[in-house]
Tab-separated table of C-alpha atoms and ligand atoms in Angstrom:
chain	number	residue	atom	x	y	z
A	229	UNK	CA	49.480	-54.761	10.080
A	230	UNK	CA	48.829	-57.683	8.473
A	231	UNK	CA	44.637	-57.198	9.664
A	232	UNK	CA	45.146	-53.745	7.843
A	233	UNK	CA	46.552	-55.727	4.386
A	234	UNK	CA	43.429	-57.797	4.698
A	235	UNK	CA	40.863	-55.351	5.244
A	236	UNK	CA	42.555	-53.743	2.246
A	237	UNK	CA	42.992	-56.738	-0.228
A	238	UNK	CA	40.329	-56.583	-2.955
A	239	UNK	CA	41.000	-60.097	-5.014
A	240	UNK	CA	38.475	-61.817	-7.385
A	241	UNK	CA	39.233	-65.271	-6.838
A	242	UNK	CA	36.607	-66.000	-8.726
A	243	UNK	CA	37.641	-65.003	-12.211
A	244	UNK	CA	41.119	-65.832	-11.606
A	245	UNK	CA	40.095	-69.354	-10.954
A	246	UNK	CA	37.752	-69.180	-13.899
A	247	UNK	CA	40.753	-68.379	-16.031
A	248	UNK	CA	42.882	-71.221	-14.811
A	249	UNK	CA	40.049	-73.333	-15.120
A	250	UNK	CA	39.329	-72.717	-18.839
A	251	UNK	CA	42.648	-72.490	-19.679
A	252	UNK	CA	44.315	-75.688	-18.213
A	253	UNK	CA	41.273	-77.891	-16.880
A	254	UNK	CA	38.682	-77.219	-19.545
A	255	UNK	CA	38.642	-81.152	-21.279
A	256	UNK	CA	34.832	-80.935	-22.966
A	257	UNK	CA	32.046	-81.977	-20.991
A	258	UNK	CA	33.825	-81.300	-17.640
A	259	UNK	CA	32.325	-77.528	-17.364
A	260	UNK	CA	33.538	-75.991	-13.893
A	261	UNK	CA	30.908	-74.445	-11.661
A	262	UNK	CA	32.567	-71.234	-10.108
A	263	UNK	CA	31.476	-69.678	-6.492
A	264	UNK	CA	29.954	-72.624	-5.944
A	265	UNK	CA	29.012	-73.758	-2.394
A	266	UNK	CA	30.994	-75.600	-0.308
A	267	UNK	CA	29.058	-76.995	2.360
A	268	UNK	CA	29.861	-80.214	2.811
A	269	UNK	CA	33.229	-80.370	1.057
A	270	UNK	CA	36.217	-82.618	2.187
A	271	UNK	CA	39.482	-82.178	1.556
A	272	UNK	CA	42.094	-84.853	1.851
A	273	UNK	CA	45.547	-82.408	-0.265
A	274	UNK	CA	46.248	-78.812	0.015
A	275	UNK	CA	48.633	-77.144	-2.616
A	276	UNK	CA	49.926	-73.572	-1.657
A	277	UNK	CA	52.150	-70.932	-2.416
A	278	UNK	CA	53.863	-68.470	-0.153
A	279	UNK	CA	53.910	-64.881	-1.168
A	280	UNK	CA	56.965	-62.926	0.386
A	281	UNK	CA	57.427	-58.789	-0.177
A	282	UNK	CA	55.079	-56.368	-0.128
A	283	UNK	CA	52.644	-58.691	0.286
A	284	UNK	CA	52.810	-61.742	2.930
A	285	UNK	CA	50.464	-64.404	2.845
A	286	UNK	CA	49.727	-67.750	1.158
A	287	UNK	CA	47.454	-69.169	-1.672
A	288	UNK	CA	46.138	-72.956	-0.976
A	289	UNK	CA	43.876	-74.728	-3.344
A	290	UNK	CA	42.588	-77.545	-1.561
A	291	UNK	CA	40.512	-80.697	-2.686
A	292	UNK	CA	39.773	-84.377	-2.217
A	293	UNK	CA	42.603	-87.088	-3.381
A	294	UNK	CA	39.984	-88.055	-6.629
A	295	UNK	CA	39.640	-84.381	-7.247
A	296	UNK	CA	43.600	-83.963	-7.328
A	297	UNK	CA	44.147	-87.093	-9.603
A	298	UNK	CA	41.651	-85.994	-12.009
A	299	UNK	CA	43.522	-82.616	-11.740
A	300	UNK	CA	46.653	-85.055	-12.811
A	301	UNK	CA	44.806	-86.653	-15.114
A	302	UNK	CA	43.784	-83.675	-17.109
A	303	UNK	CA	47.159	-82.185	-17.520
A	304	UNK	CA	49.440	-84.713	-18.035
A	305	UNK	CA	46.506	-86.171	-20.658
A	306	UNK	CA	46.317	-89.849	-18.726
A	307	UNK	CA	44.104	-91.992	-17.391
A	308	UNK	CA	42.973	-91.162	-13.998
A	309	UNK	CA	44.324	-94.699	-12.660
A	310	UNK	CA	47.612	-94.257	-14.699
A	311	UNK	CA	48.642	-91.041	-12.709
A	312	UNK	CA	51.294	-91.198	-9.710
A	313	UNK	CA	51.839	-89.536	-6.592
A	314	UNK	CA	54.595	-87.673	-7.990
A	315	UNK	CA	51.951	-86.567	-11.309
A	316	UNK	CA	49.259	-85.334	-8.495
A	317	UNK	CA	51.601	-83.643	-6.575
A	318	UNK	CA	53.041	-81.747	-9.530
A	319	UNK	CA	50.069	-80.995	-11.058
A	320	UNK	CA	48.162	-79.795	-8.172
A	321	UNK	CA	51.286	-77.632	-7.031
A	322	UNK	CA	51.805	-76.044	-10.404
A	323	UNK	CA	47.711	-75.562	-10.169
A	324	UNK	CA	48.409	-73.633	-6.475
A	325	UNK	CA	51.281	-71.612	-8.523
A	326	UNK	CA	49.453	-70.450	-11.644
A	327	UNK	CA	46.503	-69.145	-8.989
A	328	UNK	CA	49.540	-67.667	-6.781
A	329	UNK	CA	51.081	-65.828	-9.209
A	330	UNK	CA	47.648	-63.951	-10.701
A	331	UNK	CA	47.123	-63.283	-7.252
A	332	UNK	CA	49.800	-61.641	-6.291
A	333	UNK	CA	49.091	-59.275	-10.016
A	334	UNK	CA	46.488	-57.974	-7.583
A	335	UNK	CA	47.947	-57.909	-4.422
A	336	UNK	CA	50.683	-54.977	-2.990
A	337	UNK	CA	53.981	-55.495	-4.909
A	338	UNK	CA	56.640	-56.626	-5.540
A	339	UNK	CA	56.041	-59.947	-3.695
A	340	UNK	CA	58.120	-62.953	-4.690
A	341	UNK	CA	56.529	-66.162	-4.564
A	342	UNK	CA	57.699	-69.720	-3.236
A	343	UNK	CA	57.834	-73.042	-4.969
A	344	UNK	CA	54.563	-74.983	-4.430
A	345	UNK	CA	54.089	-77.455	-1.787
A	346	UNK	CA	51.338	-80.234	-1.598
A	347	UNK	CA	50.641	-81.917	1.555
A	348	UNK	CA	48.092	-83.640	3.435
A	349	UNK	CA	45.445	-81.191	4.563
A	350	UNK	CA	46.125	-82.898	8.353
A	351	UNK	CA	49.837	-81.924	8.049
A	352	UNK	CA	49.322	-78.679	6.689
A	353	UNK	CA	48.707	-75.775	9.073
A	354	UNK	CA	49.333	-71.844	8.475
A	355	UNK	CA	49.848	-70.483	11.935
A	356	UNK	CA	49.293	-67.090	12.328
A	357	UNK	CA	47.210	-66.308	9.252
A	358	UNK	CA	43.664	-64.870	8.374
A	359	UNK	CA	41.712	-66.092	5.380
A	360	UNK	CA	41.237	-62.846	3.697
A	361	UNK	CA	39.054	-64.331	0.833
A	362	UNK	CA	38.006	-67.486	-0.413
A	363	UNK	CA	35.917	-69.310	-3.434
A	364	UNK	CA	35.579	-72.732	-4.491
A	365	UNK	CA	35.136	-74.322	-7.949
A	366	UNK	CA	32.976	-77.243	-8.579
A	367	UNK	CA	34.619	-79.324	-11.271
A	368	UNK	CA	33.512	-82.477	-12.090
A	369	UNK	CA	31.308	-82.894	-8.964
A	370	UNK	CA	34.432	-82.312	-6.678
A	371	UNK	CA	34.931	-78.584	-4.372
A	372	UNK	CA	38.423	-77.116	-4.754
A	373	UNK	CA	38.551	-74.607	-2.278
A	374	UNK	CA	40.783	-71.687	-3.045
A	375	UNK	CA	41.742	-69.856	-0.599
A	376	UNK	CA	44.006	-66.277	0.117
A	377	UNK	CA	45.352	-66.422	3.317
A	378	UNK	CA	47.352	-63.226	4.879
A	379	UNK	CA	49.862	-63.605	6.924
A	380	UNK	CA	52.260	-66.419	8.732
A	381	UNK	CA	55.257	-65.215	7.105
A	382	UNK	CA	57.670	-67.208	8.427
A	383	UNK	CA	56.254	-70.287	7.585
A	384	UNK	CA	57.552	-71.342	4.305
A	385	UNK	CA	60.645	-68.987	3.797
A	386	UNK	CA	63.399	-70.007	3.714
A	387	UNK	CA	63.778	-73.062	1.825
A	388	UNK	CA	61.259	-72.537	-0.729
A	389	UNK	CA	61.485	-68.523	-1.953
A	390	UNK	CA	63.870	-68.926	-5.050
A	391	UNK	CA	66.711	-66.765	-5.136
B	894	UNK	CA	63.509	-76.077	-35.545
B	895	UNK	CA	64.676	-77.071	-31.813
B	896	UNK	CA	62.984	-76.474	-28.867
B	897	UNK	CA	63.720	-76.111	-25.015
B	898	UNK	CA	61.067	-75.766	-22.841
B	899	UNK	CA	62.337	-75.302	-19.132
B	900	UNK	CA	59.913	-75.015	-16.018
B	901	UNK	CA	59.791	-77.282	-13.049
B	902	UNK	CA	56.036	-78.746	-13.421
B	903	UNK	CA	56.602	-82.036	-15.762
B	904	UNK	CA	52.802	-81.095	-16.321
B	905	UNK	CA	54.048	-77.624	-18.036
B	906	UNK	CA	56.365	-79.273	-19.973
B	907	UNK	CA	54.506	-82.406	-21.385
B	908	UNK	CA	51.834	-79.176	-22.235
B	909	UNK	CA	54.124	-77.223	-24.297
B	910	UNK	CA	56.411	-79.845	-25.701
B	911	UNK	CA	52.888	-80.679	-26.828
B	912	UNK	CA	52.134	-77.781	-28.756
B	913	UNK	CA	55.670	-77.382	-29.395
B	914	UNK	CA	56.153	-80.729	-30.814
B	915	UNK	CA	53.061	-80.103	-33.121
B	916	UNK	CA	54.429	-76.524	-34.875
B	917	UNK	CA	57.386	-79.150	-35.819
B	918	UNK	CA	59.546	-78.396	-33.279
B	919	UNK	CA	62.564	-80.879	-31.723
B	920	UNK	CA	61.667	-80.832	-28.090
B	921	UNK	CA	64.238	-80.639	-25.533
B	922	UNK	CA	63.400	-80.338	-21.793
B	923	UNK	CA	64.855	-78.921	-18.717
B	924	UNK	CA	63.982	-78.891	-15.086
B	925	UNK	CA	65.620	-75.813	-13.810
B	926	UNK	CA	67.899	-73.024	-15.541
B	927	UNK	CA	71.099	-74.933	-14.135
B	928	UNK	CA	69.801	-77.928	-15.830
B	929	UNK	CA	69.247	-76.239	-19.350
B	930	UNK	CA	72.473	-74.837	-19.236
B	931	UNK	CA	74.071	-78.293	-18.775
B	932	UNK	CA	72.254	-79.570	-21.282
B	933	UNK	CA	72.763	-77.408	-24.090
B	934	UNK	CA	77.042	-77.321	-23.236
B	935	UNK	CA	77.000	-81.240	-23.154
B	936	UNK	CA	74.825	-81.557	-26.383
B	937	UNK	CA	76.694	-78.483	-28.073
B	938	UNK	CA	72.629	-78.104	-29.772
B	939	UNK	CA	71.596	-74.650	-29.876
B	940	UNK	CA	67.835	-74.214	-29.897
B	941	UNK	CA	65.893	-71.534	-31.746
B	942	UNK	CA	63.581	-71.224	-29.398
B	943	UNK	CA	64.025	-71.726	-25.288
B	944	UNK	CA	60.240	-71.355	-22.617
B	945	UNK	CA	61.281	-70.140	-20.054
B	946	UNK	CA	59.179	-70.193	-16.122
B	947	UNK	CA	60.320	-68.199	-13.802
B	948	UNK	CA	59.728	-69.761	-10.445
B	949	UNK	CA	62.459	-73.007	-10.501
B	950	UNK	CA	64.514	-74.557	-7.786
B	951	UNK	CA	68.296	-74.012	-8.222
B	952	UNK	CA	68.414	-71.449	-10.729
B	953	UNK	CA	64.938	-69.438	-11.750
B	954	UNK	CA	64.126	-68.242	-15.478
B	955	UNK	CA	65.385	-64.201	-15.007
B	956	UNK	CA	68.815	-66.221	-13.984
B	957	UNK	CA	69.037	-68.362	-17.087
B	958	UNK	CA	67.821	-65.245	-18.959
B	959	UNK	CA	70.889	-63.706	-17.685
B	960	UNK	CA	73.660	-66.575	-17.865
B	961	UNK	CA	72.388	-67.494	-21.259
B	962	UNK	CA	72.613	-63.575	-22.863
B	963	UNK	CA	76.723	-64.292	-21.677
B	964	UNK	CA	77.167	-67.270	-24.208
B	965	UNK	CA	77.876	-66.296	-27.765
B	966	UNK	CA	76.629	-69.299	-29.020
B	967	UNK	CA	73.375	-69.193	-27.577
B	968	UNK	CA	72.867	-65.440	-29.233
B	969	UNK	CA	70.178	-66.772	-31.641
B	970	UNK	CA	68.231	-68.624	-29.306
B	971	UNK	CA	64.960	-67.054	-28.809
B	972	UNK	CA	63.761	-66.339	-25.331
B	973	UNK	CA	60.177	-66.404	-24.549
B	974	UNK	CA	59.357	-66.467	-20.646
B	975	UNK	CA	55.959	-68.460	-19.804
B	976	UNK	CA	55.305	-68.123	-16.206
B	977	UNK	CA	52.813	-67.116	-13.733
B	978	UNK	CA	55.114	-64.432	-12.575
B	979	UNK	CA	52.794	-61.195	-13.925
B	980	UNK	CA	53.977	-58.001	-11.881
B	981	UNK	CA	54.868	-55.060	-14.129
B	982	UNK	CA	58.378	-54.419	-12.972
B	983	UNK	CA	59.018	-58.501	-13.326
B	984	UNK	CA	57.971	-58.615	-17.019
B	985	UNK	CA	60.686	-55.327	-17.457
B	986	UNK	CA	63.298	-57.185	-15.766
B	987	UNK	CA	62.811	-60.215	-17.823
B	988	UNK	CA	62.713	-58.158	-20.688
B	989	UNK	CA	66.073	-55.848	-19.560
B	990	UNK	CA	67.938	-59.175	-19.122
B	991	UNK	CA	67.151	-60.066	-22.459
B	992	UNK	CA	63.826	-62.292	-22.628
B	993	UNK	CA	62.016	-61.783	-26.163
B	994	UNK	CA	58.590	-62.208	-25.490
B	995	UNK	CA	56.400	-62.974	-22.025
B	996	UNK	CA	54.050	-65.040	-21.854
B	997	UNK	CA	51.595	-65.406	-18.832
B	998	UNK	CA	50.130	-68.483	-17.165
B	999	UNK	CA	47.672	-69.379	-17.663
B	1000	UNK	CA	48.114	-69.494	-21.492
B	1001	UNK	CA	45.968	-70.351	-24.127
B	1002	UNK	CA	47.629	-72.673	-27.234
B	1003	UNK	CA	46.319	-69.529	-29.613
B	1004	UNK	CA	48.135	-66.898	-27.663
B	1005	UNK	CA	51.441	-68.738	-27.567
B	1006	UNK	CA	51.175	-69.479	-30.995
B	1007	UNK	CA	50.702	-66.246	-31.935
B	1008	UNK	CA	53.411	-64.994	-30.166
B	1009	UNK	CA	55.949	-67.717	-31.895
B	1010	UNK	CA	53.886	-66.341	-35.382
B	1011	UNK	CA	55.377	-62.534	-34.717
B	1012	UNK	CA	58.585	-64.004	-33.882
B	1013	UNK	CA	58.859	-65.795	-37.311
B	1014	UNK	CA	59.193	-68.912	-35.029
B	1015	UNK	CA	55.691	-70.773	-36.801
B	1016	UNK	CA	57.109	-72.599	-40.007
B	1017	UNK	CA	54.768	-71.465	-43.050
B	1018	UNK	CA	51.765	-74.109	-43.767
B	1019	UNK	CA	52.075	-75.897	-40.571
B	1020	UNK	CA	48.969	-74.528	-39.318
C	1400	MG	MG1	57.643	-73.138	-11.835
C-alpha cells in the first residue's frame, strides 16, 4: 500500500520550495539556488510534519544549525547571534509546516496535518518510511534538504494531529 | 482599527503584526484559538479584523471560526484564515463556519493587502 502511494505521488518539491523561498526567505542579495546538489551536505536539525488521512507520510526540511538560525534570523528580522533556541525552533518548524501543507494540496486528500516538530537529525528517525521524493535548496551557501517521506504512520499521531 | 492575529509560529505573528501594524492597525496577538478567546472576554476589545492559522495546539482556527460566529459581540469582527492548510473541501469548511476570506501560506504582503483592500479593511491614503 503505502509502495503503491509512492509510486503514485507526483510532487514538485521544487517549485513549492521556490515559493516558500521567495515568499518568506527572500531578504535581497540572499538568492536561493533550487535543485541544487547535495553532495556533501550536513545536517545537524530536521523540522517535519506528519500528514494523517488519505495520505500518510511526513515532510522534513533538514539543514545545518547556521542554516536554521539564519532561517530564524530572516523571519523574526534579527541578528543571526540575537536569535534563540526557541526562535530556530519556531521558525524552522513553521518553515517544515508551510512546505507540509502545499504538499499535501498535491497529495491524496483529505489528509490532516500535525504540529511541527524540530529535533536533532541524530534523534530523529522515521521508521517504516520511503523517501518518495526529495530536493534541496541552496540558500546562502547552506543545503536544506526537503524531503517527502511516505509512510510510518504511527509515528507522530497522537499527540501532535490537532483535533 | 484593531487587530488579532492568532497562529502558533511567533515568526507568523511578528510577520503580520508587521504588516498589520503598518496599514495602522492595533495589534493584538494570540497563540491558539483558546487563547484569543480569553483574550478578547478579559479585554472586552472587539477587533475588526482577526488572522486566523489553522493548524494550533489546543484549539485550531476552523474551531475559533466556529466558537467565535456564537458570540454576538464578536459579529463584526472580520475573519480572514492565513494558513498553510490549502485542500478544497478545508477552504469550504472554513468558509461554511463563517471565515471571510482565506488566505494561503505562503503569502505575499501584496496579496494580503489586497484582500484587507476588498474587505474595506485598508484605511484610505495609508498606502
Ligand atoms: Mg500553525
Amino acid at each position: 500500500m503505502t509502495n503503491d502511494v509512492a509510486m503514485n505521488v507526483d510532487v514538485d518539491l521544487d517549485i513549492i520550495a521556490e515559493q516558500v523561498w521567495s515568499a518568506f526567505l527572500n531578504s535581497g542579495e540572499d538568492e536561493a539556488i533550487f535543485a541544487a546538489d547535495d553532495k556533501g551536505s550536513h545536517a545537524d536539525l530536521a523540522a517535519s510534519v506528519a500528514m494523517v488521512g488519505a495520505y500518510e507520510g511526513h515532510l522534513v526540511v533538514s539543514c545545518s544549525h547556521k542554516a536554521s538560525r539564519d532561517v530564524a534570523s530572516v523571519l523574526f528580522a534579527m541578528e543571526a547571534d540575537e536569535v534563540s533556541q526557541d526562535d530556530i525552533g519556531d521558525a524552522l518548524g513553521e518553515l517544515a509546516n508551510v512546505l507540509g501543507g502545499n504538499v499535501k494540496s498535491v497529495l491524496p486528500s483529505p489528509s490532516q496535518l500535525s504540529l511541527p516538530r524540530v529535533s536533532a537529525t541524530e534523534h530523529e528517525r522515521w521508521p517504516g518510511t520511503v523517501e518518495v521524493c526529495r530536493t534541496v535548496v541552496s540558500w546562502r551557501g547552506e543545503p536544506f534538504v526537503v524531503s517527502l517521506l511516505s509512510g510510518g504512520h504511527a509515528v507522530h499521531k497522537t499527540q501532535e494531529v490537532p483535533a | 482599527m484593531l487587530g488579532i492575529v492568532i497562529d502558533d509560529s511567533r515568526a507568523m505573528r511578528k510577520i503580520l503584526r508587521g504588516l498589520l501594524a503598518d496599514l495602522g492597525f492595533e495589534v493584538l496577538e494570540a497563540g491558539n484559538g483558546q487563547e484569543a478567546l480569553e483574550l478578547l472576554q478579559s479585554t472586552g476589545r472587539v477587533p475588526d479584523l482577526a488572522l486566523v492559522d489553522w493548524n494550533m495546539p489546543v484549539m485550531t482556527g476552523l474551531e475559533f471560526v466556529v466558537e467565535a460566529r456564537k458570540i454576538a459581540e464578536l459579529r463584526q469582527m472580520t475573519l480572514m484564515m492565513v494558513t498553510t492548510e490549502s485542500e478544497h473541501g478545508q477552504i469550504v469548511r472554513a468558509l461554511a463556519a463563517g471565515a471571510h476570506e482565506y488566505v494561503i501560506k505562503p503569502f505575499t504582503r501584496d496579496g494580503i493587502i489586497d484582500k484587507l483592500a476588498l474587505l474595506g479593511l485598508v484605511p484610505v491614503g495609508v498606502l
